[in-house]
XYZ file of N, CA and C in Angstrom:
630
model
N 0.852 -1.185 0.000
C 0.000 0.000 0.000
C 0.885 1.230 0.000
N 0.597 2.159 -0.912
C 1.437 3.341 -1.038
C 1.123 4.326 0.065
N 2.122 4.949 0.556
C 1.957 5.978 1.582
C 1.863 7.319 0.884
N 0.670 7.886 0.847
C 0.479 9.155 0.150
C 1.141 10.322 0.850
N 1.631 10.072 2.048
C 2.273 11.171 2.786
C 3.748 11.341 2.427
N 4.307 10.383 1.657
C 5.710 10.492 1.269
C 5.901 11.683 0.331
N 6.896 12.449 0.592
C 7.190 13.619 -0.244
C 8.482 13.372 -1.033
N 8.337 13.499 -2.318
C 9.503 13.307 -3.182
C 10.204 14.646 -3.408
N 11.533 14.620 -3.528
C 12.255 15.890 -3.754
C 11.818 16.559 -5.035
N 11.733 17.867 -5.008
C 11.316 18.621 -6.193
C 12.524 18.927 -7.065
N 12.385 18.663 -8.357
C 13.462 18.942 -9.310
C 13.079 20.140 -10.164
N 14.100 20.935 -10.509
C 13.843 22.038 -11.430
C 13.408 21.486 -12.776
N 12.499 22.145 -13.385
C 12.037 21.720 -14.696
C 13.121 21.980 -15.723
N 13.482 20.960 -16.497
C 14.503 21.083 -17.531
C 13.827 21.228 -18.869
N 14.189 22.301 -19.589
C 13.604 22.520 -20.910
C 14.353 21.683 -21.928
N 13.637 20.815 -22.571
C 14.241 19.938 -23.567
C 14.020 20.499 -24.957
N 15.093 20.495 -25.734
C 15.005 20.916 -27.132
C 15.009 19.668 -27.989
N 13.930 19.443 -28.661
C 13.809 18.211 -29.439
C 14.629 18.254 -30.717
N 14.806 19.433 -31.280
C 15.578 19.567 -32.509
C 16.620 20.656 -32.326
N 17.866 20.270 -32.485
C 18.946 21.235 -32.356
C 19.090 22.004 -33.660
N 19.277 23.296 -33.530
C 19.447 24.122 -34.716
C 20.914 24.495 -34.869
N 21.461 24.208 -36.004
C 22.863 24.506 -36.272
C 22.945 25.588 -37.340
N 23.812 26.544 -37.092
C 24.041 27.578 -38.096
C 25.202 27.131 -38.976
N 24.894 26.387 -39.998
C 25.917 25.804 -40.864
C 26.305 26.792 -41.959
N 27.550 27.278 -41.890
C 28.052 28.206 -42.884
C 28.806 27.421 -43.952
N 28.448 27.626 -45.177
C 29.121 26.936 -46.276
C 30.253 27.800 -46.802
N 31.454 27.244 -46.794
C 32.615 27.964 -47.290
C 33.029 27.386 -48.640
N 33.523 28.247 -49.486
C 33.967 27.812 -50.800
C 35.486 27.866 -50.883
N 36.021 27.202 -51.883
C 37.469 27.180 -52.076
C 37.887 28.372 -52.925
N 39.005 28.980 -52.560
C 39.538 30.075 -53.357
C 39.948 29.562 -54.732
N 39.841 30.441 -55.713
C 40.252 30.107 -57.071
C 41.247 31.155 -57.573
N 42.501 31.049 -57.142
C 43.512 32.028 -57.568
C 43.701 32.015 -59.086
N 43.932 33.199 -59.641
C 44.190 33.290 -61.073
C 45.532 32.643 -61.406
N 45.676 32.251 -62.647
C 46.858 31.527 -63.098
C 47.509 32.265 -64.270
N 48.768 31.944 -64.568
C 49.427 32.562 -65.722
C 48.598 32.385 -66.989
N 48.475 33.478 -67.734
C 47.675 33.468 -68.947
C 46.310 34.098 -68.757
N 45.857 34.202 -67.503
C 44.556 34.823 -67.238
C 44.645 36.338 -67.408
N 43.599 36.920 -67.950
C 43.500 38.371 -68.018
C 42.674 38.870 -66.839
N 43.139 39.924 -66.199
C 42.419 40.510 -65.075
C 41.553 41.634 -65.624
N 40.363 41.275 -66.042
C 39.503 42.230 -66.745
C 39.181 43.454 -65.894
N 39.108 43.281 -64.586
C 38.783 44.405 -63.716
C 39.859 45.463 -63.651
N 41.047 45.154 -64.196
C 42.140 46.125 -64.199
C 42.361 46.729 -65.577
N 41.522 46.369 -66.525
C 41.688 46.860 -67.886
C 41.228 48.310 -68.011
N 41.592 48.885 -69.122
C 41.191 50.258 -69.394
C 39.774 50.274 -69.962
N 38.885 50.991 -69.325
C 37.504 51.114 -69.801
C 37.139 52.586 -69.863
N 36.471 52.964 -70.941
C 36.055 54.362 -71.138
C 37.242 55.313 -71.000
N 38.390 54.873 -71.541
C 39.621 55.689 -71.509
C 40.078 56.010 -70.093
N 39.735 55.149 -69.165
C 40.126 55.374 -67.778
C 40.613 54.070 -67.172
N 41.793 54.147 -66.532
C 42.357 52.971 -65.898
C 41.782 52.795 -64.501
N 41.918 51.581 -63.994
C 41.611 51.316 -62.586
C 42.455 52.258 -61.726
N 41.923 52.714 -60.575
C 42.676 53.655 -59.720
C 44.082 53.197 -59.359
N 44.309 51.881 -59.341
C 45.649 51.386 -59.038
C 46.672 51.929 -60.016
N 46.265 52.162 -61.263
C 47.192 52.594 -62.296
C 47.076 54.083 -62.595
N 46.543 54.815 -61.657
C 46.394 56.254 -61.805
C 47.770 56.901 -61.981
N 47.864 57.835 -62.913
C 49.146 58.506 -63.163
C 49.624 59.309 -61.952
N 48.715 59.589 -61.018
C 49.080 60.423 -59.876
C 49.494 59.630 -58.642
N 49.857 58.367 -58.838
C 50.408 57.596 -57.738
C 51.823 58.100 -57.461
N 52.133 58.350 -56.200
C 53.445 58.906 -55.843
C 54.255 57.883 -55.060
N 55.559 57.893 -55.300
C 56.403 57.036 -54.489
C 56.820 57.785 -53.225
N 57.641 57.157 -52.409
C 57.981 57.741 -51.107
C 58.826 59.001 -51.229
N 59.414 59.215 -52.391
C 60.200 60.430 -52.608
C 59.356 61.564 -53.175
N 58.061 61.305 -53.342
C 57.175 62.340 -53.855
C 57.196 62.465 -55.362
N 57.764 61.465 -56.039
C 57.852 61.508 -57.497
C 56.707 60.693 -58.089
N 55.979 61.298 -59.004
C 54.855 60.592 -59.612
C 55.347 59.629 -60.696
N 54.715 58.489 -60.779
C 55.062 57.538 -61.820
C 53.852 56.670 -62.136
N 53.926 55.938 -63.244
C 52.769 55.216 -63.759
C 52.983 53.712 -63.700
N 51.884 52.999 -63.448
C 51.922 51.542 -63.488
C 51.297 51.008 -64.777
N 50.970 51.906 -65.705
C 50.202 51.478 -66.872
C 51.050 50.888 -67.988
N 52.321 51.181 -68.023
C 53.109 50.811 -69.195
C 54.191 49.772 -68.911
N 54.339 49.371 -67.674
C 55.399 48.441 -67.319
C 54.832 47.185 -66.660
N 55.579 46.077 -66.751
C 55.183 44.906 -65.970
C 55.151 45.271 -64.485
N 54.238 44.669 -63.776
C 54.016 45.039 -62.383
C 54.004 43.802 -61.495
N 54.897 43.782 -60.510
C 54.910 42.721 -59.514
C 54.089 43.188 -58.312
N 53.103 42.395 -57.939
C 52.229 42.712 -56.819
C 52.444 41.708 -55.695
N 52.589 42.217 -54.475
C 52.647 41.334 -53.303
C 51.557 41.768 -52.324
N 50.840 40.802 -51.761
C 49.735 41.096 -50.858
C 50.165 40.856 -49.415
N 50.266 41.959 -48.671
C 50.775 41.897 -47.296
C 49.659 42.075 -46.279
N 49.736 41.293 -45.200
C 48.893 41.501 -44.025
C 49.696 41.140 -42.788
N 49.551 41.928 -41.744
C 50.243 41.641 -40.487
C 49.744 40.342 -39.862
N 48.596 39.834 -40.318
C 48.067 38.571 -39.797
C 49.014 37.400 -40.057
N 49.875 37.518 -41.071
C 50.800 36.433 -41.386
C 52.086 36.516 -40.570
N 52.161 37.489 -39.678
C 53.266 37.568 -38.718
C 54.643 37.630 -39.338
N 55.549 36.800 -38.811
C 56.946 36.809 -39.244
C 57.094 36.415 -40.709
N 56.173 35.611 -41.212
C 56.240 35.212 -42.623
C 56.052 36.420 -43.532
N 55.092 37.282 -43.186
C 54.868 38.491 -43.974
C 56.074 39.422 -43.952
N 56.696 39.557 -42.787
C 57.889 40.413 -42.676
C 59.033 39.839 -43.506
N 59.193 38.527 -43.465
C 60.238 37.873 -44.271
C 60.010 38.136 -45.754
N 58.754 38.097 -46.174
C 58.442 38.375 -47.582
C 58.822 39.804 -47.961
N 58.490 40.755 -47.096
C 58.826 42.155 -47.376
C 60.332 42.335 -47.529
N 61.104 41.689 -46.669
C 62.565 41.802 -46.730
C 63.099 41.207 -48.031
N 62.547 40.070 -48.435
C 62.992 39.437 -49.670
C 62.670 40.312 -50.885
N 61.480 40.866 -50.897
C 61.085 41.720 -52.020
C 61.914 43.000 -52.061
N 62.233 43.513 -50.894
C 63.068 44.714 -50.832
C 64.441 44.441 -51.461
N 64.911 43.213 -51.305
C 66.242 42.852 -51.815
C 66.275 42.743 -53.338
N 65.124 42.546 -53.997
C 65.107 42.416 -55.460
C 64.450 43.613 -56.141
N 64.108 44.609 -55.368
C 63.410 45.759 -55.942
C 64.228 46.436 -57.036
N 65.517 46.600 -56.810
C 66.360 47.239 -57.811
C 66.477 46.404 -59.075
N 66.498 45.074 -58.935
C 66.540 44.204 -60.106
C 65.276 44.364 -60.948
N 64.147 44.449 -60.286
C 62.877 44.633 -60.993
C 62.881 45.961 -61.742
N 63.356 46.997 -61.077
C 63.424 48.310 -61.715
C 64.431 48.303 -62.861
N 65.530 47.576 -62.695
C 66.546 47.476 -63.746
C 65.951 46.855 -65.014
N 65.036 45.930 -64.822
C 64.368 45.284 -65.964
C 63.098 46.033 -66.361
N 63.014 47.291 -65.964
C 61.907 48.179 -66.339
C 60.545 47.669 -65.857
N 60.541 47.205 -64.623
C 59.297 46.791 -63.993
C 59.065 47.588 -62.733
N 57.903 47.434 -62.148
C 57.586 48.063 -60.871
C 57.145 47.011 -59.867
N 57.399 47.294 -58.610
C 57.007 46.411 -57.517
C 56.100 47.187 -56.583
N 54.970 46.601 -56.249
C 54.001 47.284 -55.404
C 53.446 46.312 -54.369
N 53.476 46.739 -53.114
C 52.889 45.948 -52.022
C 51.441 46.379 -51.842
N 50.529 45.414 -51.821
C 49.112 45.687 -51.608
C 48.770 45.331 -50.166
N 48.134 46.251 -49.473
C 47.780 46.020 -48.072
C 46.342 46.429 -47.826
N 45.784 45.976 -46.728
C 44.439 46.409 -46.355
C 44.471 47.271 -45.096
N 45.704 47.580 -44.645
C 45.853 48.384 -43.437
C 47.066 49.297 -43.586
N 46.801 50.551 -43.834
C 47.857 51.533 -44.076
C 48.823 51.641 -42.903
N 48.311 51.627 -41.697
C 49.158 51.771 -40.504
C 50.084 50.571 -40.335
N 49.572 49.370 -40.604
C 50.377 48.163 -40.432
C 51.581 48.144 -41.364
N 51.373 48.487 -42.634
C 52.485 48.433 -43.575
C 53.497 49.537 -43.284
N 53.021 50.700 -42.893
C 53.942 51.782 -42.540
C 54.830 51.364 -41.371
N 54.226 50.744 -40.369
C 54.980 50.319 -39.193
C 55.986 49.237 -39.548
N 55.578 48.291 -40.384
C 56.477 47.208 -40.780
C 57.677 47.744 -41.559
N 57.431 48.659 -42.471
C 58.524 49.238 -43.255
C 59.476 50.033 -42.372
N 58.907 50.771 -41.421
C 59.729 51.576 -40.503
C 60.562 50.687 -39.583
N 59.933 49.670 -39.002
C 60.623 48.797 -38.047
C 61.787 48.054 -38.673
N 61.687 47.754 -39.956
C 62.716 46.922 -40.601
C 63.507 47.676 -41.669
N 63.389 48.994 -41.652
C 64.167 49.860 -42.554
C 64.028 49.429 -44.016
N 62.801 49.272 -44.450
C 62.517 48.847 -45.821
C 61.941 50.007 -46.620
N 62.200 49.983 -47.918
C 61.687 51.033 -48.793
C 60.910 50.392 -49.935
N 59.622 50.218 -49.719
C 58.751 49.595 -50.708
C 57.525 50.463 -50.931
N 57.080 50.531 -52.170
C 55.865 51.281 -52.474
C 54.652 50.401 -52.141
N 53.599 51.035 -51.669
C 52.421 50.248 -51.307
C 51.141 50.959 -51.720
N 50.079 50.150 -51.826
C 48.757 50.636 -52.206
C 47.760 50.070 -51.204
N 46.938 50.944 -50.635
C 46.000 50.534 -49.601
C 44.676 50.093 -50.231
N 44.464 48.794 -50.248
C 43.266 48.207 -50.855
C 42.315 47.774 -49.738
N 41.673 48.748 -49.112
C 40.872 48.507 -47.914
C 39.746 47.509 -48.168
N 39.132 47.587 -49.335
C 37.974 46.730 -49.630
C 38.362 45.411 -50.295
N 39.665 45.129 -50.368
C 40.163 43.878 -50.951
C 39.725 43.689 -52.408
N 39.606 44.790 -53.101
C 39.150 44.719 -54.487
C 40.136 43.960 -55.363
N 41.417 44.285 -55.221
C 42.432 43.650 -56.065
C 42.600 42.174 -55.735
N 42.629 41.855 -54.445
C 42.808 40.449 -54.058
C 41.623 39.594 -54.486
N 40.438 40.179 -54.526
C 39.280 39.435 -55.016
C 39.384 39.200 -56.520
N 39.866 40.207 -57.254
C 40.035 40.044 -58.697
C 41.027 38.928 -59.021
N 42.029 38.766 -58.161
C 43.046 37.742 -58.381
C 42.679 36.410 -57.739
N 41.563 36.357 -57.046
C 41.076 35.098 -56.493
C 41.791 34.618 -55.249
N 42.464 35.531 -54.536
C 43.195 35.122 -53.326
C 42.524 35.642 -52.055
N 41.308 36.148 -52.211
C 40.507 36.601 -51.068
C 39.042 36.467 -51.447
N 38.235 36.013 -50.483
C 36.800 35.934 -50.699
C 36.098 35.905 -49.353
N 34.981 36.574 -49.264
C 34.195 36.544 -48.031
C 33.713 35.134 -47.726
N 33.522 34.350 -48.769
C 33.016 32.990 -48.595
C 34.122 31.977 -48.297
N 35.358 32.450 -48.207
C 36.480 31.569 -47.893
C 37.431 32.286 -46.934
N 36.991 32.534 -45.704
C 37.791 33.323 -44.760
C 39.086 32.627 -44.354
N 40.141 33.406 -44.272
C 41.453 32.858 -43.917
C 41.446 32.227 -42.533
N 40.686 32.816 -41.603
C 40.668 32.274 -40.248
C 40.032 30.888 -40.174
N 39.305 30.508 -41.199
C 38.702 29.185 -41.236
C 39.684 28.125 -41.732
N 40.788 28.579 -42.327
C 41.727 27.642 -42.947
C 43.114 27.648 -42.318
N 43.474 28.729 -41.643
C 44.839 28.840 -41.128
C 44.838 29.177 -39.645
N 45.592 28.407 -38.883
C 45.693 28.628 -37.440
C 46.402 29.942 -37.144
N 45.944 30.636 -36.122
C 46.586 31.873 -35.701
C 46.098 33.106 -36.430
N 45.225 32.939 -37.400
C 44.686 34.063 -38.148
C 43.261 34.320 -37.669
N 42.993 35.535 -37.216
C 41.660 35.825 -36.680
C 40.897 36.854 -37.511
N 41.431 37.173 -38.689
C 40.743 38.065 -39.618
C 40.793 37.471 -41.015
N 39.856 37.862 -41.833
C 39.888 37.403 -43.221
C 40.798 38.316 -44.019
N 41.891 37.778 -44.490
C 42.895 38.557 -45.220
C 43.303 37.792 -46.474
N 43.872 38.476 -47.469
C 44.336 37.798 -48.682
C 45.505 36.866 -48.387
N 45.682 35.875 -49.232
C 46.869 35.038 -49.146
C 48.105 35.897 -49.412
N 49.237 35.580 -48.783
C 50.466 36.359 -49.014
C 51.089 35.989 -50.360
N 50.435 36.442 -51.413
C 50.754 36.008 -52.774
C 51.607 37.018 -53.526
N 52.257 36.530 -54.581
C 52.997 37.389 -55.503
C 52.492 37.125 -56.918
N 52.202 38.206 -57.621
C 51.780 38.106 -59.020
C 52.603 39.080 -59.853
N 52.888 38.687 -61.082
C 53.483 39.604 -62.049
C 52.486 39.755 -63.196
N 52.093 41.008 -63.456
C 51.183 41.318 -64.555
C 51.964 42.030 -65.650
N 51.678 41.679 -66.898
C 52.346 42.388 -67.986
C 51.607 43.693 -68.273
N 52.036 44.413 -69.296
C 51.455 45.733 -69.558
C 50.008 45.665 -70.021
N 49.549 44.457 -70.401
C 48.151 44.277 -70.815
C 47.288 43.768 -69.672
N 47.878 43.656 -68.469
C 47.188 43.148 -67.285
C 46.862 41.668 -67.396
N 47.728 40.958 -68.124
C 47.638 39.505 -68.165
C 48.593 38.947 -67.123
N 48.179 37.875 -66.455
C 49.025 37.268 -65.430
C 50.196 36.566 -66.113
N 51.397 37.043 -65.835
C 52.595 36.439 -66.402
C 53.232 35.448 -65.425
N 53.027 35.678 -64.144
C 53.552 34.786 -63.098
C 52.606 34.816 -61.914
N 52.402 33.649 -61.301
C 51.495 33.565 -60.153
C 52.079 32.671 -59.067
N 52.127 33.197 -57.877
C 52.521 32.416 -56.696
C 51.477 32.718 -55.619
N 50.368 31.954 -55.641
C 49.264 32.208 -54.705
C 49.660 31.928 -53.273
N 50.619 31.030 -53.071
C 51.168 30.732 -51.746
C 50.094 30.236 -50.770
N 49.297 29.294 -51.214
C 48.260 28.734 -50.349
C 48.841 27.944 -49.182
N 50.090 27.496 -49.300
C 50.753 26.782 -48.204
C 51.473 27.730 -47.248
N 51.384 29.016 -47.508
C 52.011 30.071 -46.668
C 53.493 29.776 -46.471
N 54.192 29.592 -47.562
C 55.639 29.358 -47.514
C 56.364 30.664 -47.196
N 57.420 30.568 -46.418
C 58.177 31.760 -46.026
C 59.052 32.270 -47.165
N 59.599 31.361 -47.940
C 60.481 31.764 -49.038
C 59.708 32.058 -50.311
N 59.971 33.202 -50.913
C 59.326 33.577 -52.167
C 60.222 33.187 -53.348
N 59.638 32.866 -54.492
C 60.418 32.484 -55.685
C 60.992 33.714 -56.375
N 61.991 34.310 -55.777
C 62.512 35.601 -56.236
C 63.052 35.552 -57.655
N 63.778 34.483 -57.994
C 64.358 34.389 -59.342
C 63.271 34.368 -60.414
N 62.183 33.670 -60.133
C 61.089 33.603 -61.100
C 60.422 34.969 -61.268
N 60.335 35.710 -60.184
C 59.711 37.035 -60.243
C 60.515 37.959 -61.151
N 61.825 38.062 -60.903
C 62.663 38.967 -61.693
C 62.771 38.491 -63.146
N 62.847 37.189 -63.352
C 62.948 36.656 -64.715
C 61.666 36.936 -65.500
N 60.531 36.838 -64.830
C 59.265 37.102 -65.516
C 59.154 38.567 -65.918
N 59.584 39.467 -65.042
C 59.571 40.893 -65.374
C 60.458 41.148 -66.580
N 61.636 40.539 -66.582
C 62.578 40.705 -67.701
C 61.973 40.177 -69.000
N 61.416 38.972 -68.955
C 60.855 38.370 -70.165
C 59.650 39.146 -70.678
N 58.845 39.700 -69.753
C 57.673 40.477 -70.162
C 58.084 41.720 -70.926
N 59.117 42.396 -70.436
C 59.599 43.591 -71.121
C 60.309 43.243 -72.424
N 61.006 42.122 -72.433
C 61.691 41.690 -73.647
C 60.670 41.397 -74.738
N 59.580 40.727 -74.362
C 58.522 40.424 -75.336
C 57.893 41.713 -75.861
N 57.662 42.669 -74.968
C 57.063 43.931 -75.366
C 57.977 44.706 -76.312
N 59.283 44.688 -76.016
C 60.248 45.399 -76.859
C 60.310 44.775 -78.253
N 60.323 43.436 -78.304
C 60.379 42.744 -79.594
C 59.123 43.010 -80.410
N 57.993 43.101 -79.719
C 56.725 43.346 -80.402
C 56.699 44.758 -81.008
N 57.253 45.721 -80.275
C 57.281 47.106 -80.781
C 58.207 47.243 -81.972
N 59.317 46.493 -81.963
C 60.312 46.628 -83.032
C 59.938 45.824 -84.275
N 58.961 44.920 -84.133
C 58.566 44.070 -85.267
C 57.844 44.863 -86.341
């Protein structure tokens, strides 16, 4: 016979969720451009170049020069890559004169003006840079995408930034050399960069003289 006077301990009511809701974000793979690709977003339209190639771009000495007529080596820098990014800047600084000797230009692309200024100052480097805050150029080259955040793929990175890549574009804005650097290698292929600039100008010179 049950004793109705027995009192059982009271338990807090637990709210049960029968169906768990997951916020599943789908990420896509980056598709870096390859040699032979044309970067249509950098072409001349309506007799006007992309702002990157504006004739009023100034170097650190205050001298204006153009990116429209020479092969252009682009490097994408972010402080998120830490010591690897600094190593890249030092390597590029060491070949800058060779690139200029072969009638090319070298330009560092960054998304943070203060970061690149500090890096150049701290390591006594002299490199020209362009502040691409909206990642327009890196998206055109396929090394940055909102749907493929760097922090989702690389440890220690807490912001979405472009891959630390190097590209050489010829005077027609065709990719002549591509090093997307998806493995985040510390060493850059410097010989290939300078050789590509030389060959691009050599081809252009031969074409003009033909």
